[in-house]
PDB file of C-alpha atoms and ligand atoms in Angstrom:
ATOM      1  CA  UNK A   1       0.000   0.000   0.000  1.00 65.00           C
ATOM      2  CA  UNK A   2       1.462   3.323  -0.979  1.00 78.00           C
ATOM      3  CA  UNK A   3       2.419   6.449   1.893  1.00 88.00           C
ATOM      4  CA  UNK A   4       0.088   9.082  -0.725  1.00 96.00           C
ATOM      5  CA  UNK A   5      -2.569  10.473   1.100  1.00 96.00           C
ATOM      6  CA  UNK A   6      -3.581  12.762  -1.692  1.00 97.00           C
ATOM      7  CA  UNK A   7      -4.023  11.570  -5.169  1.00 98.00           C
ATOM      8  CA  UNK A   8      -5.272  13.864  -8.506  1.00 98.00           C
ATOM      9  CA  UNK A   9      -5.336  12.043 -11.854  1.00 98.00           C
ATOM     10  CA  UNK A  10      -5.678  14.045 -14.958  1.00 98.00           C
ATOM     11  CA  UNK A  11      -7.064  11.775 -17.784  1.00 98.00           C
ATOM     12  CA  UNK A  12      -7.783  12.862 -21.624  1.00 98.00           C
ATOM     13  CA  UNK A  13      -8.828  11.344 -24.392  1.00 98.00           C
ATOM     14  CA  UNK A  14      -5.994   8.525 -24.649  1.00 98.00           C
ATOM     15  CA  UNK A  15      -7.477   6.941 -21.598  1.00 98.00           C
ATOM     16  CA  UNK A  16     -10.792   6.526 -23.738  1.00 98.00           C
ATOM     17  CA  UNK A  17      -8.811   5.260 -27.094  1.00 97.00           C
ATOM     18  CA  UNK A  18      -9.117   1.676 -26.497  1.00 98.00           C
ATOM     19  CA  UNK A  19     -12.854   1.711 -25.720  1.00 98.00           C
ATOM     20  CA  UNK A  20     -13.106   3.558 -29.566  1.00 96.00           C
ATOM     21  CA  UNK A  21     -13.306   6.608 -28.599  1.00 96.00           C
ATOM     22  CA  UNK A  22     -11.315   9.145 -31.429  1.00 94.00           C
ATOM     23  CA  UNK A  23      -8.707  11.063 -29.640  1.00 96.00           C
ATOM     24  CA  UNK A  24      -8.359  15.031 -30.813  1.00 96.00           C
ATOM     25  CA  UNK A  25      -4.778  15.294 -32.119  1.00 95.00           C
ATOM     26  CA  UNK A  26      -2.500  13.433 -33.998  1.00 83.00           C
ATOM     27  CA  UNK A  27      -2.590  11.228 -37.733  1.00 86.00           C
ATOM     28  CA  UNK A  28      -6.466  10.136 -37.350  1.00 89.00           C
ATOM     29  CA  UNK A  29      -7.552  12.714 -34.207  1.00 95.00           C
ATOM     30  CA  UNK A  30     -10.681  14.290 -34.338  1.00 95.00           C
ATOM     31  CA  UNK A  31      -9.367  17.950 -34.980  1.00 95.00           C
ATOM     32  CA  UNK A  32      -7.513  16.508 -38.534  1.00 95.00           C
ATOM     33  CA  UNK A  33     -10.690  15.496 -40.118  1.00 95.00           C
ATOM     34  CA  UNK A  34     -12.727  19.221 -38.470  1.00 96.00           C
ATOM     35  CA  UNK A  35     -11.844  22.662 -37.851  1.00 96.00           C
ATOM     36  CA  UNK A  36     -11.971  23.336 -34.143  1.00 96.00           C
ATOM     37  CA  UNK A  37     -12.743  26.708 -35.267  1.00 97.00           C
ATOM     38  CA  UNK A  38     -15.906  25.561 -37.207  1.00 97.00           C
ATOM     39  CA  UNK A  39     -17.250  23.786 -34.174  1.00 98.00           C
ATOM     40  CA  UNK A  40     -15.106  23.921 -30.896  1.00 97.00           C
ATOM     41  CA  UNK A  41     -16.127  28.130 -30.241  1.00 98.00           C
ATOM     42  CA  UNK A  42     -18.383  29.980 -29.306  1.00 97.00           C
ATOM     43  CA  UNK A  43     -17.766  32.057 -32.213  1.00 98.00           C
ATOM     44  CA  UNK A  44     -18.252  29.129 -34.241  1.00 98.00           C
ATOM     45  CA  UNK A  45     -22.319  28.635 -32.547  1.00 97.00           C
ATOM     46  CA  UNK A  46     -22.837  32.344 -33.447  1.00 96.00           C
ATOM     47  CA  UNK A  47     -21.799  31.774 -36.902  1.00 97.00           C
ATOM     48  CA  UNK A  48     -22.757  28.355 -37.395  1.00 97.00           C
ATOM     49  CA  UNK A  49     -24.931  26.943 -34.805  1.00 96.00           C
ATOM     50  CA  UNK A  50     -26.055  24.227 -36.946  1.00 97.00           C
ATOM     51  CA  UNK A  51     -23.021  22.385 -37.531  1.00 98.00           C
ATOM     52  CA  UNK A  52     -22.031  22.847 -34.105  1.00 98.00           C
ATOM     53  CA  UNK A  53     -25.138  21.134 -33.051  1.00 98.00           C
ATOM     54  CA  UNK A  54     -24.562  18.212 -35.748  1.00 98.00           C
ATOM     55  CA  UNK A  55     -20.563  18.023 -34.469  1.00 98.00           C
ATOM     56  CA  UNK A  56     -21.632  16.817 -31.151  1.00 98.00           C
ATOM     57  CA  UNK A  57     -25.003  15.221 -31.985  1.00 98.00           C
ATOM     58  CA  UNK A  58     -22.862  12.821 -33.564  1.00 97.00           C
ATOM     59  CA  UNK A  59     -20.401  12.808 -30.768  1.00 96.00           C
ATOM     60  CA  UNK A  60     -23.060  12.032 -28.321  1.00 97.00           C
ATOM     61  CA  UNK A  61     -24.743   9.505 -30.088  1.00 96.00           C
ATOM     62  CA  UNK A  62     -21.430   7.674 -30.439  1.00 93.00           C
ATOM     63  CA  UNK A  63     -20.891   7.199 -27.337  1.00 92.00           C
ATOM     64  CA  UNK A  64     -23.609   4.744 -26.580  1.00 89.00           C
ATOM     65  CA  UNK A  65     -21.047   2.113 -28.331  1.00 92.00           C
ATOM     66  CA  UNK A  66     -18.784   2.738 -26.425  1.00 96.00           C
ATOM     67  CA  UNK A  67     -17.738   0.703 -22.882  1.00 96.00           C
ATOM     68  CA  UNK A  68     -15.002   1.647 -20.169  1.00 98.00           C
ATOM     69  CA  UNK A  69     -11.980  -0.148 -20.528  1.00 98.00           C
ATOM     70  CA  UNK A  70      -9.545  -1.665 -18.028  1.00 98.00           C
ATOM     71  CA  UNK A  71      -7.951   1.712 -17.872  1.00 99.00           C
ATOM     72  CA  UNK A  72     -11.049   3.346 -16.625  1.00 98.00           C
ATOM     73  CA  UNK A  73     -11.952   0.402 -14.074  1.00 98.00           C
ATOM     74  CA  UNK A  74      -8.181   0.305 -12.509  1.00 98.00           C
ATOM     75  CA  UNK A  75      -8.681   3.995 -11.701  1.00 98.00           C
ATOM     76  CA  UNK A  76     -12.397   2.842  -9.581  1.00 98.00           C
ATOM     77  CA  UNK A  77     -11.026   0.265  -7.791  1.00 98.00           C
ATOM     78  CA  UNK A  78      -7.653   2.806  -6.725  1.00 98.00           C
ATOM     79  CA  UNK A  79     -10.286   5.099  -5.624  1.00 98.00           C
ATOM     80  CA  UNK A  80     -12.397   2.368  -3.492  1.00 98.00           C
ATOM     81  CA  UNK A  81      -9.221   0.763  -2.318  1.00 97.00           C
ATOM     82  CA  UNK A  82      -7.122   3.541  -1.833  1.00 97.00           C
ATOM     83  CA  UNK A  83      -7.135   4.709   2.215  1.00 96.00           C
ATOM     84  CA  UNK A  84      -6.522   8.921   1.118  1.00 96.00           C
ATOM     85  CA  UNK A  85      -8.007  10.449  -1.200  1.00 97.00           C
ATOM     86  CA  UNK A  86      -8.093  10.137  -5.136  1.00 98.00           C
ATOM     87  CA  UNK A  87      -9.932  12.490  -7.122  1.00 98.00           C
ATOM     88  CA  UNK A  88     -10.129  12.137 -10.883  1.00 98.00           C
ATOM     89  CA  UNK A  89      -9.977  15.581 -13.094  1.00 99.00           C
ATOM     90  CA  UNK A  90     -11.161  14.761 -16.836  1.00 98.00           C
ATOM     91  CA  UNK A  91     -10.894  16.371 -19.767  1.00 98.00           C
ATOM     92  CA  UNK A  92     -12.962  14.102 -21.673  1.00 98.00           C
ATOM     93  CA  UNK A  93     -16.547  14.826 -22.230  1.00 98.00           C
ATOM     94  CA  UNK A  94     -17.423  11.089 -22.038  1.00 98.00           C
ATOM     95  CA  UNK A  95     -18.946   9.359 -19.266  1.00 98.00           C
ATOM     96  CA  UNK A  96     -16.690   5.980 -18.986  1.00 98.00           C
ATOM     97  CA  UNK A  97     -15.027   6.777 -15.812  1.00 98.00           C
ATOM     98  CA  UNK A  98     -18.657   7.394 -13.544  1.00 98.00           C
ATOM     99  CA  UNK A  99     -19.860   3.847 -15.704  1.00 97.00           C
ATOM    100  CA  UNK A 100     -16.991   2.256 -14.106  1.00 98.00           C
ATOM    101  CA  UNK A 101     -17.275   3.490 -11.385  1.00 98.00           C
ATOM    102  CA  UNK A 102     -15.493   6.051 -10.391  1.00 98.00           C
ATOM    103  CA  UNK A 103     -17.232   8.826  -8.067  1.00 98.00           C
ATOM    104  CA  UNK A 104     -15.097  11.584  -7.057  1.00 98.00           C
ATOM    105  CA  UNK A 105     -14.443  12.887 -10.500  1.00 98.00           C
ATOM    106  CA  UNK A 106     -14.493  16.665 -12.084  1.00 98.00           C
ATOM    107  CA  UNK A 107     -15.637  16.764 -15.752  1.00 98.00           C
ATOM    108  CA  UNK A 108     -13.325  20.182 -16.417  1.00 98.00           C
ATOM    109  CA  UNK A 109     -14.287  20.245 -19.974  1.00 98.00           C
ATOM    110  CA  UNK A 110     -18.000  19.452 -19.531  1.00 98.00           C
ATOM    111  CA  UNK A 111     -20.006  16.649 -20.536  1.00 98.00           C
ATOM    112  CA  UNK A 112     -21.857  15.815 -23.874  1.00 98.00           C
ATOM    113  CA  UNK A 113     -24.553  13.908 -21.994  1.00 98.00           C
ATOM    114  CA  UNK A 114     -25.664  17.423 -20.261  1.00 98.00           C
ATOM    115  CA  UNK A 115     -27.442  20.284 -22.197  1.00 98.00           C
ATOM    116  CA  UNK A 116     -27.306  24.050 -21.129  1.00 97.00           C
ATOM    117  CA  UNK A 117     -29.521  26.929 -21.542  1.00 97.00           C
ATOM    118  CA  UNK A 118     -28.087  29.965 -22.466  1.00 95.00           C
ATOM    119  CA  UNK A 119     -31.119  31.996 -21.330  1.00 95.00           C
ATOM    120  CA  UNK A 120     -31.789  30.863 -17.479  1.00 97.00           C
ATOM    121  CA  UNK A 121     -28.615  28.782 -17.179  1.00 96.00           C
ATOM    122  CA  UNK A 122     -30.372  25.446 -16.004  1.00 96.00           C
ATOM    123  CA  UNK A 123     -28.171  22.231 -16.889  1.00 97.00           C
ATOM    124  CA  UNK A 124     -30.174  18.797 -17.830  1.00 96.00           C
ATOM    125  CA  UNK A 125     -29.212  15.475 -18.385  1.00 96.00           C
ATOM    126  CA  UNK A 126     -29.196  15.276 -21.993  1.00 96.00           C
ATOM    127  CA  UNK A 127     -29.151  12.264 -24.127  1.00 96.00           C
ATOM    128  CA  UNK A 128     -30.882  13.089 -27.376  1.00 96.00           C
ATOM    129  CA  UNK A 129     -29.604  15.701 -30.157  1.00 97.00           C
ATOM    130  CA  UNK A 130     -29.904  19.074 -29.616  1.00 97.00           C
ATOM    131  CA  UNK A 131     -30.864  21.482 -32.417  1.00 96.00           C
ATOM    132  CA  UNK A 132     -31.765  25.176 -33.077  1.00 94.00           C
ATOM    133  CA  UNK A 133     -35.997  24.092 -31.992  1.00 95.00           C
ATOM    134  CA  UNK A 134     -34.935  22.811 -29.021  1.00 96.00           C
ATOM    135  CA  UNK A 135     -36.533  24.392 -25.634  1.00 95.00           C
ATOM    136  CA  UNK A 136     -35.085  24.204 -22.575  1.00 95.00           C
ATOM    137  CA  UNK A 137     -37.261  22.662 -20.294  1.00 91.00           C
ATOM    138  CA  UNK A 138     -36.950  24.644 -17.514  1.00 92.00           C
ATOM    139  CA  UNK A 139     -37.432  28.664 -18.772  1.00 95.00           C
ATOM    140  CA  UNK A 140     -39.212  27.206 -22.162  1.00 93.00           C
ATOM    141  CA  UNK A 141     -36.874  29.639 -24.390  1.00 93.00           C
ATOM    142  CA  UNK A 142     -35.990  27.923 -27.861  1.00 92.00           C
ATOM    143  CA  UNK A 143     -33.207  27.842 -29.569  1.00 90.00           C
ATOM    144  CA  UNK A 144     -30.896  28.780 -26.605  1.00 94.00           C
ATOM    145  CA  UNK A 145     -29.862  25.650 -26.006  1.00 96.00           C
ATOM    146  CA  UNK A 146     -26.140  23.910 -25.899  1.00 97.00           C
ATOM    147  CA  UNK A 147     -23.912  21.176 -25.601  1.00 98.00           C
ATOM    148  CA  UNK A 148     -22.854  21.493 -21.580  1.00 98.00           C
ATOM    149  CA  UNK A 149     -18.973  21.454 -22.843  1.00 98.00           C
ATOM    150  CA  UNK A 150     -16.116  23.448 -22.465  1.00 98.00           C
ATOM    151  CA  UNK A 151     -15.126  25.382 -25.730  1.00 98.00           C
ATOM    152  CA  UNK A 152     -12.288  27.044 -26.432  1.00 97.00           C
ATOM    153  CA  UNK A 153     -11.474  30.291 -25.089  1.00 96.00           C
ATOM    154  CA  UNK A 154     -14.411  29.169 -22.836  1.00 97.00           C
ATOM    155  CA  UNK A 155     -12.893  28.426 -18.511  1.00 97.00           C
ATOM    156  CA  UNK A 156     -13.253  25.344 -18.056  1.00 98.00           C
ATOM    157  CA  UNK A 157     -15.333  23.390 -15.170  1.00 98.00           C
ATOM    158  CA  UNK A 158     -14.305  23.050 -11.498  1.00 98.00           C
ATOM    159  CA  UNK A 159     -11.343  25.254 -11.069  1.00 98.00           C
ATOM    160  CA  UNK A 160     -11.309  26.246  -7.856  1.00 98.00           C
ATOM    161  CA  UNK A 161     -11.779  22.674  -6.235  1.00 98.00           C
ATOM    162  CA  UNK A 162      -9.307  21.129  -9.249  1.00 98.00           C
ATOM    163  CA  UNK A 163      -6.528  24.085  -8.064  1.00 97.00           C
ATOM    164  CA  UNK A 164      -7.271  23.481  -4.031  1.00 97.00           C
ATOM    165  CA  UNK A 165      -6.866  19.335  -4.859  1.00 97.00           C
ATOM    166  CA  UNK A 166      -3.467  20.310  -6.336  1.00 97.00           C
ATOM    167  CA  UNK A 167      -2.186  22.429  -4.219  1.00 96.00           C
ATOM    168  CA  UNK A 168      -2.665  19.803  -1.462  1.00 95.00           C
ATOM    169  CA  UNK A 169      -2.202  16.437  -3.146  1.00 97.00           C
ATOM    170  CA  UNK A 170       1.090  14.187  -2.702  1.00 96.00           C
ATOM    171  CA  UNK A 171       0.743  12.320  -6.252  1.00 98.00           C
ATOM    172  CA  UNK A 172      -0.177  13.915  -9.054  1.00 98.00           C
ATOM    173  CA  UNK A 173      -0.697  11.085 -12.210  1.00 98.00           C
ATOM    174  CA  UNK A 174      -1.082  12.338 -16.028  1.00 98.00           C
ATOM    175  CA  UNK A 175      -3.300   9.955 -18.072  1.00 98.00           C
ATOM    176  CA  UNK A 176      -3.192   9.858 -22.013  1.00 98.00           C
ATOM    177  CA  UNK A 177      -3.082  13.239 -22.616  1.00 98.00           C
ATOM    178  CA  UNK A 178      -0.966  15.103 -25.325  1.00 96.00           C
ATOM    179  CA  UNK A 179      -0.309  17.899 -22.959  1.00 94.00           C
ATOM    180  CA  UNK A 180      -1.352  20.395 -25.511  1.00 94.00           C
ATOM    181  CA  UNK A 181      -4.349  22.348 -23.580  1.00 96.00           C
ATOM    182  CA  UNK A 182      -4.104  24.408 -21.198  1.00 97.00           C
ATOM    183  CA  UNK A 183      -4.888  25.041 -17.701  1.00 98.00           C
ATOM    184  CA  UNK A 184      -5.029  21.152 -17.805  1.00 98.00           C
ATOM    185  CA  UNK A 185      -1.573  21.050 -19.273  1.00 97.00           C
ATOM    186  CA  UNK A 186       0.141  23.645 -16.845  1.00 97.00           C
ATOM    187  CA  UNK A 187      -0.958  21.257 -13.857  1.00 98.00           C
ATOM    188  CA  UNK A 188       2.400  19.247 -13.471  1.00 98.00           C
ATOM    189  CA  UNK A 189       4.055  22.843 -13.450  1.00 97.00           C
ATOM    190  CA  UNK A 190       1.731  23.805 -10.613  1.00 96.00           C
ATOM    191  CA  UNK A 191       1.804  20.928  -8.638  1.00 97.00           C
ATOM    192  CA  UNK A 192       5.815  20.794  -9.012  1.00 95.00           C
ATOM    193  CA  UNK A 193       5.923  24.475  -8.166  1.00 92.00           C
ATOM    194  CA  UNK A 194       4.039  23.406  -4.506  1.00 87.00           C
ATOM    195  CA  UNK A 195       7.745  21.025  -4.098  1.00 85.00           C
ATOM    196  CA  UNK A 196       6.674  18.277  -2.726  1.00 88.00           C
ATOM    197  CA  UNK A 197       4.141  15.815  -4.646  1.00 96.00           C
ATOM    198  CA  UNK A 198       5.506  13.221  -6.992  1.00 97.00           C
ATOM    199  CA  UNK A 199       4.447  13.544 -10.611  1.00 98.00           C
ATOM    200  CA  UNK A 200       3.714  10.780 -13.406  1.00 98.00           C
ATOM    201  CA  UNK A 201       2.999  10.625 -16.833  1.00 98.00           C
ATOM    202  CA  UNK A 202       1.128   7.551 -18.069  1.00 98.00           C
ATOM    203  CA  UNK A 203       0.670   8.064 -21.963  1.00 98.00           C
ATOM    204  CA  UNK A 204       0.988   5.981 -24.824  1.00 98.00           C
ATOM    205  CA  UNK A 205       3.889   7.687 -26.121  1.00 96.00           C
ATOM    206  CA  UNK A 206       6.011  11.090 -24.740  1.00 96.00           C
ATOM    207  CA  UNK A 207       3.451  14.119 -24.380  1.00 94.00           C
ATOM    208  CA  UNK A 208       4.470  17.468 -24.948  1.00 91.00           C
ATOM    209  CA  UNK A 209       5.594  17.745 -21.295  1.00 93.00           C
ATOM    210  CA  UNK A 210       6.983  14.506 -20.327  1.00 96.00           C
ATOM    211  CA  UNK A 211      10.499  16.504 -19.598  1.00 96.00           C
ATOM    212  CA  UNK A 212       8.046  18.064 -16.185  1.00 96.00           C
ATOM    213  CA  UNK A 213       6.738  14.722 -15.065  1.00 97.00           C
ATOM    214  CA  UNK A 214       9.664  12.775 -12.134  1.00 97.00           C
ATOM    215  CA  UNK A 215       8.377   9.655 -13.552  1.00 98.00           C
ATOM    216  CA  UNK A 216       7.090   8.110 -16.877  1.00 97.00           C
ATOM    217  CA  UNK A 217       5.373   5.215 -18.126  1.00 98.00           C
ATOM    218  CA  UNK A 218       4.783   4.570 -21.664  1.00 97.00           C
ATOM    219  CA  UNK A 219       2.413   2.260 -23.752  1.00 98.00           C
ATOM    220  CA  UNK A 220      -1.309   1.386 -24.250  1.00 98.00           C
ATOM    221  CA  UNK A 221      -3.388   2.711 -21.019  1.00 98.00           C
ATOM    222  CA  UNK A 222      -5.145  -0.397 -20.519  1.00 98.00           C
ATOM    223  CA  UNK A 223      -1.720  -1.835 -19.955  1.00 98.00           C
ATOM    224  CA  UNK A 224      -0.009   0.934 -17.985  1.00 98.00           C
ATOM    225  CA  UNK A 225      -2.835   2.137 -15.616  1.00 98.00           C
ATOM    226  CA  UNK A 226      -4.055  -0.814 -14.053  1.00 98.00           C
ATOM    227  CA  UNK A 227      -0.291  -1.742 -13.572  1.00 98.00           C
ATOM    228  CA  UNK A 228       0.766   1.242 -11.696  1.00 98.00           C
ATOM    229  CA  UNK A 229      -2.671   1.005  -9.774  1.00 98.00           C
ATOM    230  CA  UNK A 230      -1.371  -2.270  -8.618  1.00 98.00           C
ATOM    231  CA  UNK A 231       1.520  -1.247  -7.628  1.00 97.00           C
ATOM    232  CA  UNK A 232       0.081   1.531  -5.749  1.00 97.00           C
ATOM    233  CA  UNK A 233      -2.636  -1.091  -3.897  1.00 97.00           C
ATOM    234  CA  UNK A 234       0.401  -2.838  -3.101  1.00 92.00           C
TER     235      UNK A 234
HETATM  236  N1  APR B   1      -3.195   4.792 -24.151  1.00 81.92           N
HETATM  237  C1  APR B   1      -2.606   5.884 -23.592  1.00 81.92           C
HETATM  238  N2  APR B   1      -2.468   7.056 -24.243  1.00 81.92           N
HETATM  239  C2  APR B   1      -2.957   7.129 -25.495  1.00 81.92           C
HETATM  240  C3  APR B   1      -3.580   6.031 -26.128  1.00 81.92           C
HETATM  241  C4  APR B   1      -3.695   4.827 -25.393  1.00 81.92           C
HETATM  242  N3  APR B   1      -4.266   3.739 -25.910  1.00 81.92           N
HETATM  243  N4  APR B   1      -3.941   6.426 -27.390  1.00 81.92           N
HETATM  244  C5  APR B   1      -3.562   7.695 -27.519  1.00 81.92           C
HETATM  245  N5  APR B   1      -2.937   8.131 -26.386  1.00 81.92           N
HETATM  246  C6  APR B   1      -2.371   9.450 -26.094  1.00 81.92           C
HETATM  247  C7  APR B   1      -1.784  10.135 -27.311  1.00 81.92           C
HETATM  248  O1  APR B   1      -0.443   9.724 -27.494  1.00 81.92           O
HETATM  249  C8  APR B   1      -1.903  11.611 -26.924  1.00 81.92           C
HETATM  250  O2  APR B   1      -0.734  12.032 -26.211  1.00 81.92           O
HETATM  251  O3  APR B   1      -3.409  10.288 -25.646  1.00 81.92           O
HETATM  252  C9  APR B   1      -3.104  11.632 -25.971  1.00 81.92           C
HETATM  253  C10 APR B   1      -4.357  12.266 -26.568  1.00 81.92           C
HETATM  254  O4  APR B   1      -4.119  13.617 -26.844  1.00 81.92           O
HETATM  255  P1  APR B   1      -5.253  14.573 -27.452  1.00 81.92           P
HETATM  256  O5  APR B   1      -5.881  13.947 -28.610  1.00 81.92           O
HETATM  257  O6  APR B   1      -4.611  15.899 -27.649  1.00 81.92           O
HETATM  258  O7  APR B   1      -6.354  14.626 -26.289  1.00 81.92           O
HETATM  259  P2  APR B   1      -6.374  15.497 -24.972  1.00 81.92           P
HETATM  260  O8  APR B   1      -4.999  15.731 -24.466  1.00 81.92           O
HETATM  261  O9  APR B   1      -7.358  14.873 -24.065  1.00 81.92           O
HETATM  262  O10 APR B   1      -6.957  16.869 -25.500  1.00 81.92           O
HETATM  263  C11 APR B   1      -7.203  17.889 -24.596  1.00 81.92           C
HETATM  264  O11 APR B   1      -8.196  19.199 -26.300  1.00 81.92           O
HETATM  265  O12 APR B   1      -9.547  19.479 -28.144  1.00 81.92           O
HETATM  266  C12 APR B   1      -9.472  19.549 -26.792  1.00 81.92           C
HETATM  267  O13 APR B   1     -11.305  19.646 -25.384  1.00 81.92           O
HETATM  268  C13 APR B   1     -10.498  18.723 -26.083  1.00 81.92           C
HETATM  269  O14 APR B   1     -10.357  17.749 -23.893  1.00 81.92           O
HETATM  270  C14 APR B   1      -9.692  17.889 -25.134  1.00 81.92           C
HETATM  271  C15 APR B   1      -8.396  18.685 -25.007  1.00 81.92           C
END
């Protein structure tokens, strides 16, 4: 059993790959087939708000194919078996980590399976597509509603409990992210800046700031995680 008393895990899309999920960057990632300008803005709803809405109808409604993966499930049972606490930060707008369990988790960049109305502000569980009729169900304006995601130049979700879980965890642990966005990417600079938590990169391959992490794994996450959750469960 490890000495952390305070764990934060940072996962992105590469922690979702194996269950056949599309990651963003790279040869086949999402943003080389689309313009995150033509559907990842809020510039891009003003101007567009119909392809915006058909970008992540279709995101949403892939997702019902999808299953956690080992990846996901090693990072529940850390959390259950773990004696301190492990909170999971996740940039990915999926839901595989809460169906495998896990429970103390921050969806930073939102979630696709939650709509939001620009006009009161109320947030629904959403599962259906969302289009330019669509009313919210609390104020009854149409039209106003929107995928309940980060965009960018948008803050993302949960900052001020994701910077207080930094500033006092012990472990910090990078999960199949490219290391690319920030604030999510400037984490291992903040939590090394605090001096005394150790910091891990899991990832497939080296991330754009592998040089910060003290430690690195690399290879397939369904490999990697649930190996170094073993290791911390002792
Ligand atoms: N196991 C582990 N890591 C993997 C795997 C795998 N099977 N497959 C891919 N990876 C790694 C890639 O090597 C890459 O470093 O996952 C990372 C995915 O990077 P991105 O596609 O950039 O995804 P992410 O870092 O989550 O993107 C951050 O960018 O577009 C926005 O809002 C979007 O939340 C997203 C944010």
């Amino acid at each position: 059993m490890s000495d952390y008393d305070s764990i934060v895990i940072l996962t992105g899309a590469g922690i979702s790959a194996e269950s056949g999920i599309d990651t963003f960057r790279g040869k086949d990632g999402i943003w080389s087939k689309i313009d995150i300008e033509d559907v990842g803005t809020p510039d891009a709803f003003r101007r567009n708000p119909e392809m915006v809405h058909d970008f992540h109808n279709q995101f949403r409604r892939s997702l019902q194919t999808h299953e956690p993966n080992d990846a996901h499930r090693a990072l529940a049972r850390l959390e259950r078996g773990h004696p301190g606490s492990v909170l999971v930060v996740t940039q990915n707008v999926d839901d595989l980590h809460e169906r495998a369990g896990s429970e103390n988790l921050i969806h930073m960049h939102g979630e696709l399976y939650k709509a939001r109305c620009e006009a009161c502000g109320g947030i629904r569980h959403w599962t259906d597509d969302l289009g330019l009729e669509t009313a919210c169900g609390d104020c009854e304006a149409a039209g106003r509603m929107r995928p309940h995601v980060t965009w960018f130049y948008e803050m993302p979700m949960g900052m001020e409990e994701i910077q207080s879980a930094l500033g006092r965890c012990d472990l910090f642990i990078s999960i199949g992210t490219s290391g690319n966005v920030y604030p999510a990417a400037g984490f291992v600079a903040d939590v090394r800046r605090g001096g005394r938590a150790h910091t891990v990169e899991l990832n497939l391959e080296p991330s754009e700031g592998t040089s910060l992490f003290a430690e690195y794994v690399h290879g397939p996450a369904t490999e990697v995680v649930p190996a170094y959750v073993d290791e911390l469960l002792g």
